[in-house]
PDB file of C-alpha atoms in Angstrom:
ATOM      1  CA  MET A 276      68.265  83.761  39.484  1.00 75.00           C
ATOM      2  CA  ALA A 277      66.718  80.392  40.347  1.00 77.00           C
ATOM      3  CA  GLU A 278      70.155  78.800  40.704  1.00 82.00           C
ATOM      4  CA  ASP A 279      71.404  81.718  42.815  1.00 87.00           C
ATOM      5  CA  LEU A 280      68.370  81.417  45.079  1.00 90.00           C
ATOM      6  CA  THR A 281      68.978  77.699  45.466  1.00 90.00           C
ATOM      7  CA  ASP A 282      72.626  78.313  46.418  1.00 92.00           C
ATOM      8  CA  TYR A 283      71.572  81.010  48.882  1.00 93.00           C
ATOM      9  CA  LEU A 284      69.066  78.726  50.589  1.00 94.00           C
ATOM     10  CA  MET A 285      71.603  75.904  50.767  1.00 95.00           C
ATOM     11  CA  GLU A 286      74.114  78.243  52.402  1.00 95.00           C
ATOM     12  CA  HIS A 287      71.489  78.887  55.083  1.00 95.00           C
ATOM     13  CA  ASP A 288      70.956  75.171  55.709  1.00 95.00           C
ATOM     14  CA  VAL A 289      67.605  74.982  53.933  1.00 95.00           C
ATOM     15  CA  ARG A 290      66.907  71.594  52.390  1.00 96.00           C
ATOM     16  CA  VAL A 291      66.307  72.649  48.803  1.00 94.00           C
ATOM     17  CA  ARG A 292      66.293  71.207  45.284  1.00 91.00           C
ATOM     18  CA  TYR A 293      66.195  72.915  41.901  1.00 87.00           C
ATOM     19  CA  ILE A 294      64.321  71.890  38.764  1.00 83.00           C
ATOM     20  CA  HIS A 295      65.678  73.154  35.439  1.00 75.00           C
ATOM     21  CA  SER A 296      64.977  72.513  31.773  1.00 68.00           C
ATOM     22  CA  ASP A 297      67.696  69.863  31.420  1.00 72.00           C
ATOM     23  CA  VAL A 298      66.131  67.577  34.035  1.00 72.00           C
ATOM     24  CA  GLY A 299      64.347  64.622  32.408  1.00 69.00           C
ATOM     25  CA  THR A 300      60.692  63.754  32.988  1.00 64.00           C
ATOM     26  CA  VAL A 301      61.303  60.813  35.304  1.00 65.00           C
ATOM     27  CA  GLU A 302      63.907  62.692  37.336  1.00 75.00           C
ATOM     28  CA  ARG A 303      61.534  65.664  37.678  1.00 74.00           C
ATOM     29  CA  MET A 304      58.825  63.373  38.995  1.00 74.00           C
ATOM     30  CA  GLU A 305      61.273  61.761  41.415  1.00 79.00           C
ATOM     31  CA  ILE A 306      62.213  65.217  42.717  1.00 82.00           C
ATOM     32  CA  ILE A 307      58.530  66.039  43.208  1.00 80.00           C
ATOM     33  CA  ARG A 308      58.008  62.706  44.967  1.00 81.00           C
ATOM     34  CA  ASP A 309      60.921  63.422  47.317  1.00 87.00           C
ATOM     35  CA  LEU A 310      59.407  66.808  48.149  1.00 87.00           C
ATOM     36  CA  ARG A 311      56.136  65.126  49.076  1.00 85.00           C
ATOM     37  CA  LEU A 312      58.009  62.574  51.182  1.00 86.00           C
ATOM     38  CA  GLY A 313      59.787  65.358  53.072  1.00 88.00           C
ATOM     39  CA  THR A 314      63.268  64.504  51.793  1.00 92.00           C
ATOM     40  CA  PHE A 315      63.704  68.248  51.260  1.00 94.00           C
ATOM     41  CA  ASP A 316      61.564  71.300  52.044  1.00 94.00           C
ATOM     42  CA  VAL A 317      61.858  73.796  49.183  1.00 93.00           C
ATOM     43  CA  LEU A 318      61.590  73.309  45.432  1.00 90.00           C
ATOM     44  CA  VAL A 319      62.928  76.107  43.215  1.00 90.00           C
ATOM     45  CA  GLY A 320      62.105  76.279  39.518  1.00 82.00           C
ATOM     46  CA  ILE A 321      61.721  78.746  36.662  1.00 72.00           C
ATOM     47  CA  ASN A 322      58.381  77.415  35.451  1.00 66.00           C
ATOM     48  CA  LEU A 323      56.856  74.891  37.796  1.00 62.00           C
ATOM     49  CA  LEU A 324      53.503  75.080  36.019  1.00 54.00           C
ATOM     50  CA  ARG A 325      54.795  72.724  33.356  1.00 48.00           C
ATOM     51  CA  GLU A 326      55.455  70.038  35.989  1.00 50.00           C
ATOM     52  CA  GLY A 327      51.726  69.596  36.552  1.00 55.00           C
ATOM     53  CA  LEU A 328      52.240  69.914  40.285  1.00 64.00           C
ATOM     54  CA  ASP A 329      49.345  68.730  42.426  1.00 69.00           C
ATOM     55  CA  MET A 330      50.817  68.256  45.886  1.00 79.00           C
ATOM     56  CA  PRO A 331      48.691  68.648  49.027  1.00 84.00           C
ATOM     57  CA  GLU A 332      51.873  68.853  51.127  1.00 86.00           C
ATOM     58  CA  VAL A 333      52.719  72.268  49.648  1.00 87.00           C
ATOM     59  CA  SER A 334      51.694  74.935  52.164  1.00 90.00           C
ATOM     60  CA  LEU A 335      53.531  77.908  50.633  1.00 92.00           C
ATOM     61  CA  VAL A 336      53.922  79.084  47.044  1.00 92.00           C
ATOM     62  CA  ALA A 337      56.347  81.987  46.514  1.00 93.00           C
ATOM     63  CA  ILE A 338      56.209  83.757  43.149  1.00 93.00           C
ATOM     64  CA  PHE A 339      59.233  85.920  42.372  1.00 92.00           C
ATOM     65  CA  ASP A 340      59.058  88.744  39.807  1.00 92.00           C
ATOM     66  CA  ALA A 341      55.273  88.598  39.953  1.00 94.00           C
ATOM     67  CA  ASP A 342      55.141  92.031  38.307  1.00 95.00           C
ATOM     68  CA  LYS A 343      56.937  90.865  35.147  1.00 92.00           C
ATOM     69  CA  GLU A 344      53.954  90.762  32.779  1.00 88.00           C
ATOM     70  CA  GLY A 345      54.044  87.938  30.249  1.00 84.00           C
ATOM     71  CA  PHE A 346      53.017  84.349  29.546  1.00 79.00           C
ATOM     72  CA  LEU A 347      53.984  83.137  33.032  1.00 81.00           C
ATOM     73  CA  ARG A 348      52.879  86.236  34.937  1.00 89.00           C
ATOM     74  CA  GLY A 349      49.554  86.957  33.280  1.00 90.00           C
ATOM     75  CA  GLU A 350      46.301  86.830  35.226  1.00 91.00           C
ATOM     76  CA  ARG A 351      45.465  83.219  34.373  1.00 88.00           C
ATOM     77  CA  ALA A 352      49.005  81.970  34.981  1.00 88.00           C
ATOM     78  CA  LEU A 353      49.138  83.680  38.377  1.00 91.00           C
ATOM     79  CA  ILE A 354      45.765  82.232  39.382  1.00 90.00           C
ATOM     80  CA  GLN A 355      46.974  78.787  38.358  1.00 86.00           C
ATOM     81  CA  THR A 356      50.262  79.144  40.243  1.00 88.00           C
ATOM     82  CA  ILE A 357      48.590  80.519  43.370  1.00 90.00           C
ATOM     83  CA  GLY A 358      46.216  77.569  43.201  1.00 87.00           C
ATOM     84  CA  ARG A 359      49.119  75.173  43.744  1.00 84.00           C
ATOM     85  CA  ALA A 360      48.745  75.923  47.465  1.00 86.00           C
ATOM     86  CA  ALA A 361      44.983  75.336  47.477  1.00 86.00           C
ATOM     87  CA  ARG A 362      45.274  71.621  48.261  1.00 85.00           C
ATOM     88  CA  ASN A 363      46.646  72.371  51.716  1.00 89.00           C
ATOM     89  CA  ALA A 364      44.325  73.594  54.484  1.00 89.00           C
ATOM     90  CA  LYS A 365      47.034  76.034  55.625  1.00 91.00           C
ATOM     91  CA  GLY A 366      48.216  76.908  52.135  1.00 91.00           C
ATOM     92  CA  LYS A 367      49.113  80.456  51.154  1.00 92.00           C
ATOM     93  CA  ALA A 368      50.858  82.259  48.317  1.00 94.00           C
ATOM     94  CA  ILE A 369      53.275  85.198  48.432  1.00 96.00           C
ATOM     95  CA  LEU A 370      53.813  87.363  45.355  1.00 96.00           C
ATOM     96  CA  TYR A 371      57.107  89.279  45.317  1.00 96.00           C
ATOM     97  CA  ALA A 372      56.990  92.446  43.209  1.00 96.00           C
ATOM     98  CA  ALA A 373      58.050  96.095  43.069  1.00 96.00           C
ATOM     99  CA  HIS A 374      54.500  97.133  42.229  1.00 96.00           C
ATOM    100  CA  ILE A 375      51.077  95.566  41.725  1.00 97.00           C
ATOM    101  CA  THR A 376      50.271  94.953  38.065  1.00 96.00           C
ATOM    102  CA  ARG A 377      46.806  94.645  36.567  1.00 95.00           C
ATOM    103  CA  SER A 378      47.302  90.887  36.281  1.00 95.00           C
ATOM    104  CA  MET A 379      48.392  90.612  39.907  1.00 96.00           C
ATOM    105  CA  GLN A 380      45.409  92.590  41.162  1.00 97.00           C
ATOM    106  CA  ALA A 381      42.988  90.603  39.019  1.00 96.00           C
ATOM    107  CA  ALA A 382      44.499  87.310  40.214  1.00 95.00           C
ATOM    108  CA  MET A 383      44.321  88.365  43.867  1.00 96.00           C
ATOM    109  CA  ASP A 384      40.736  89.587  43.459  1.00 96.00           C
ATOM    110  CA  GLU A 385      39.676  86.326  41.830  1.00 95.00           C
ATOM    111  CA  THR A 386      41.440  84.277  44.506  1.00 94.00           C
ATOM    112  CA  SER A 387      39.689  86.285  47.236  1.00 94.00           C
ATOM    113  CA  ARG A 388      36.326  85.848  45.510  1.00 95.00           C
ATOM    114  CA  ARG A 389      36.785  82.089  45.347  1.00 93.00           C
ATOM    115  CA  ARG A 390      37.918  81.953  48.976  1.00 91.00           C
ATOM    116  CA  GLU A 391      34.903  83.928  50.187  1.00 94.00           C
ATOM    117  CA  LYS A 392      32.558  81.716  48.190  1.00 94.00           C
ATOM    118  CA  GLN A 393      34.172  78.565  49.602  1.00 92.00           C
ATOM    119  CA  GLN A 394      34.100  79.900  53.159  1.00 92.00           C
ATOM    120  CA  ALA A 395      30.396  80.717  52.842  1.00 95.00           C
ATOM    121  CA  TYR A 396      29.698  77.227  51.512  1.00 94.00           C
ATOM    122  CA  ASN A 397      31.718  75.629  54.315  1.00 92.00           C
ATOM    123  CA  ALA A 398      29.888  77.659  56.969  1.00 95.00           C
ATOM    124  CA  ALA A 399      26.480  76.795  55.523  1.00 95.00           C
ATOM    125  CA  HIS A 400      27.242  73.071  55.450  1.00 93.00           C
ATOM    126  CA  GLY A 401      29.342  72.763  58.605  1.00 94.00           C
ATOM    127  CA  ILE A 402      32.491  71.815  56.703  1.00 92.00           C
ATOM    128  CA  THR A 403      35.949  72.131  58.258  1.00 91.00           C
ATOM    129  CA  PRO A 404      38.661  72.514  55.584  1.00 88.00           C
ATOM    130  CA  GLN A 405      41.151  69.657  55.504  1.00 88.00           C
ATOM    131  CA  THR A 406      44.243  68.967  53.454  1.00 86.00           C
ATOM    132  CA  ILE A 407      43.381  66.490  50.709  1.00 79.00           C
ATOM    133  CA  ARG A 408      44.997  63.075  50.703  1.00 77.00           C
ATOM    134  CA  LYS A 409      46.785  61.835  47.618  1.00 71.00           C
ATOM    135  CA  LYS A 410      48.976  58.789  47.140  1.00 69.00           C
ATOM    136  CA  ILE A 411      52.661  59.443  46.560  1.00 63.00           C
ATOM    137  CA  THR A 412      52.616  56.830  43.786  1.00 59.00           C
ATOM    138  CA  ASP A 413      50.275  59.042  41.747  1.00 54.00           C
ATOM    139  CA  VAL A 414      53.244  61.288  40.974  1.00 52.00           C
ATOM    140  CA  MET A 415      55.218  58.481  39.331  1.00 50.00           C
ATOM    141  CA  GLU A 416      52.135  57.367  37.396  1.00 53.00           C
ATOM    142  CA  GLY A 417      52.035  60.915  36.060  1.00 52.00           C
ATOM    143  CA  ALA A 418      55.629  60.532  34.903  1.00 51.00           C
ATOM    144  CA  HIS A 419      54.771  57.514  32.774  1.00 54.00           C
ATOM    145  CA  VAL A 420      51.847  59.386  31.222  1.00 54.00           C
ATOM    146  CA  ALA A 421      54.141  62.320  30.443  1.00 54.00           C
ATOM    147  CA  ILE A 422      56.705  60.017  28.809  1.00 55.00           C
ATOM    148  CA  LYS A 423      54.040  58.461  26.594  1.00 59.00           C
ATOM    149  CA  ALA A 424      52.814  61.918  25.590  1.00 58.00           C
ATOM    150  CA  LYS A 425      56.360  63.005  24.746  1.00 59.00           C
ATOM    151  CA  LYS A 426      56.869  59.935  22.556  1.00 63.00           C
ATOM    152  CA  ALA A 427      53.579  60.651  20.801  1.00 62.00           C
ATOM    153  CA  HIS A 428      54.741  64.210  20.048  1.00 60.00           C
ATOM    154  CA  ARG A 429      58.000  62.877  18.618  1.00 61.00           C
ATOM    155  CA  GLU A 430      56.155  60.465  16.335  1.00 62.00           C
ATOM    156  CA  ARG A 431      53.851  63.257  15.237  1.00 62.00           C
ATOM    157  CA  ASP A 432      56.848  65.469  14.494  1.00 58.00           C
ATOM    158  CA  LYS A 433      58.348  62.764  12.276  1.00 58.00           C
ATOM    159  CA  GLU A 434      55.139  62.640  10.257  1.00 53.00           C
ATOM    160  CA  THR A 435      54.537  66.385  10.004  1.00 64.00           C
ATOM    161  CA  MET A 436      58.050  67.863  10.092  1.00 69.00           C
ATOM    162  CA  PRO A 437      58.065  70.506   7.326  1.00 69.00           C
ATOM    163  CA  ALA A 438      60.689  70.284   4.601  1.00 67.00           C
ATOM    164  CA  ASP A 439      61.442  73.992   4.306  1.00 74.00           C
ATOM    165  CA  PRO A 440      61.355  77.170   6.436  1.00 78.00           C
ATOM    166  CA  LYS A 441      58.177  78.448   4.753  1.00 82.00           C
ATOM    167  CA  ALA A 442      56.237  75.308   5.638  1.00 83.00           C
ATOM    168  CA  ALA A 443      57.779  75.369   9.114  1.00 83.00           C
ATOM    169  CA  ALA A 444      56.585  78.932   9.681  1.00 85.00           C
ATOM    170  CA  LYS A 445      53.044  77.915   8.708  1.00 86.00           C
ATOM    171  CA  LEU A 446      53.055  74.938  11.090  1.00 86.00           C
ATOM    172  CA  ILE A 447      54.555  77.006  13.909  1.00 86.00           C
ATOM    173  CA  LYS A 448      51.823  79.612  13.481  1.00 88.00           C
ATOM    174  CA  GLN A 449      49.191  76.875  13.805  1.00 89.00           C
ATOM    175  CA  LEU A 450      50.854  75.407  16.893  1.00 87.00           C
ATOM    176  CA  GLU A 451      51.134  78.852  18.492  1.00 87.00           C
ATOM    177  CA  LYS A 452      47.360  79.276  18.163  1.00 88.00           C
ATOM    178  CA  GLU A 453      46.841  75.893  19.833  1.00 87.00           C
ATOM    179  CA  MET A 454      49.306  76.869  22.569  1.00 81.00           C
ATOM    180  CA  LEU A 455      47.440  80.108  23.308  1.00 81.00           C
ATOM    181  CA  THR A 456      44.122  78.248  23.407  1.00 81.00           C
ATOM    182  CA  HIS A 457      45.498  75.830  26.006  1.00 73.00           C
ATOM    183  CA  ALA A 458      46.900  78.753  28.013  1.00 68.00           C
ATOM    184  CA  LYS A 459      43.541  80.568  28.003  1.00 67.00           C
ATOM    185  CA  ASN A 460      41.902  77.374  29.269  1.00 65.00           C
ATOM    186  CA  LEU A 461      44.494  77.160  32.084  1.00 55.00           C
ATOM    187  CA  GLU A 462      45.950  74.022  30.487  1.00 62.00           C
ATOM    188  CA  PHE A 463      49.512  75.162  31.019  1.00 58.00           C
ATOM    189  CA  GLU A 464      51.139  71.738  30.818  1.00 63.00           C
ATOM    190  CA  GLN A 465      49.712  71.230  27.310  1.00 71.00           C
ATOM    191  CA  ALA A 466      50.714  74.775  26.372  1.00 72.00           C
ATOM    192  CA  ALA A 467      54.267  74.140  27.560  1.00 71.00           C
ATOM    193  CA  ALA A 468      54.432  70.894  25.559  1.00 76.00           C
ATOM    194  CA  LEU A 469      53.450  72.761  22.402  1.00 81.00           C
ATOM    195  CA  ARG A 470      55.984  75.475  23.183  1.00 81.00           C
ATOM    196  CA  ASP A 471      58.715  72.826  23.377  1.00 80.00           C
ATOM    197  CA  ARG A 472      57.513  71.296  20.121  1.00 82.00           C
ATOM    198  CA  ILE A 473      57.668  74.677  18.385  1.00 84.00           C
ATOM    199  CA  LYS A 474      61.223  75.140  19.635  1.00 82.00           C
ATOM    200  CA  HIS A 475      62.176  71.683  18.365  1.00 81.00           C
ATOM    201  CA  ILE A 476      60.752  72.399  14.903  1.00 82.00           C
ATOM    202  CA  GLU A 477      62.553  75.750  14.717  1.00 81.00           C
ATOM    203  CA  GLN A 478      65.881  74.197  15.657  1.00 78.00           C
ATOM    204  CA  THR A 479      65.518  71.162  13.394  1.00 76.00           C
ATOM    205  CA  VAL A 480      64.324  72.887  10.235  1.00 70.00           C
ATOM    206  CA  TYR A 481      66.452  76.008  10.377  1.00 57.00           C
ATOM    207  CA  ILE A 482      69.624  74.193  11.396  1.00 47.00           C
ATOM    208  CA  GLU A 483      69.239  71.735   8.518  1.00 47.00           C
ATOM    209  CA  GLN A 484      68.689  74.587   6.077  1.00 46.00           C
ATOM    210  CA  ALA A 485      71.734  76.538   7.307  1.00 43.00           C
TER     211      ALA A 485
END
């Protein structure tokens, strides 16, 4: 659907780019940098949480299939995704859905509560909301950090890669617990990294045993 949406927007002369799982870390960061520079206007992706996006230029976040309950559409994930527009003074989020789920309602209620609290604080202290300023180069610095983290995971995998499916299942169970802990703490980038590591272990061990 993400690719179809990208094609549709391109057909209507919208400057758009698409991030998918095959795009490398550096290229992803370059795409994000180009969005911040205004090279294009819309970024489409299946799971943009894993990109660690923190871009004050983003004024609109559109969440498709918001009513599809799951890891990426749970209450915490929705709050985190909606928050991607919070850096912009005119930021807003639109949730597309056939009906309002419990997670959607909870996320909207929490977002409204935070907004009301912030508005009250601003009024009491005479603060006018402004879009934060962040250097474009910070995005590329983030890419280098991500590359180092990925290399560290690979080295760790070499040391702890289980020799048989039974040991692999035990390790995967442990990593899944860590992944869920990160997700509950809204640390979605770390959760996504562990998810990728689990997938790598499954493919490596079970393919070798086949």
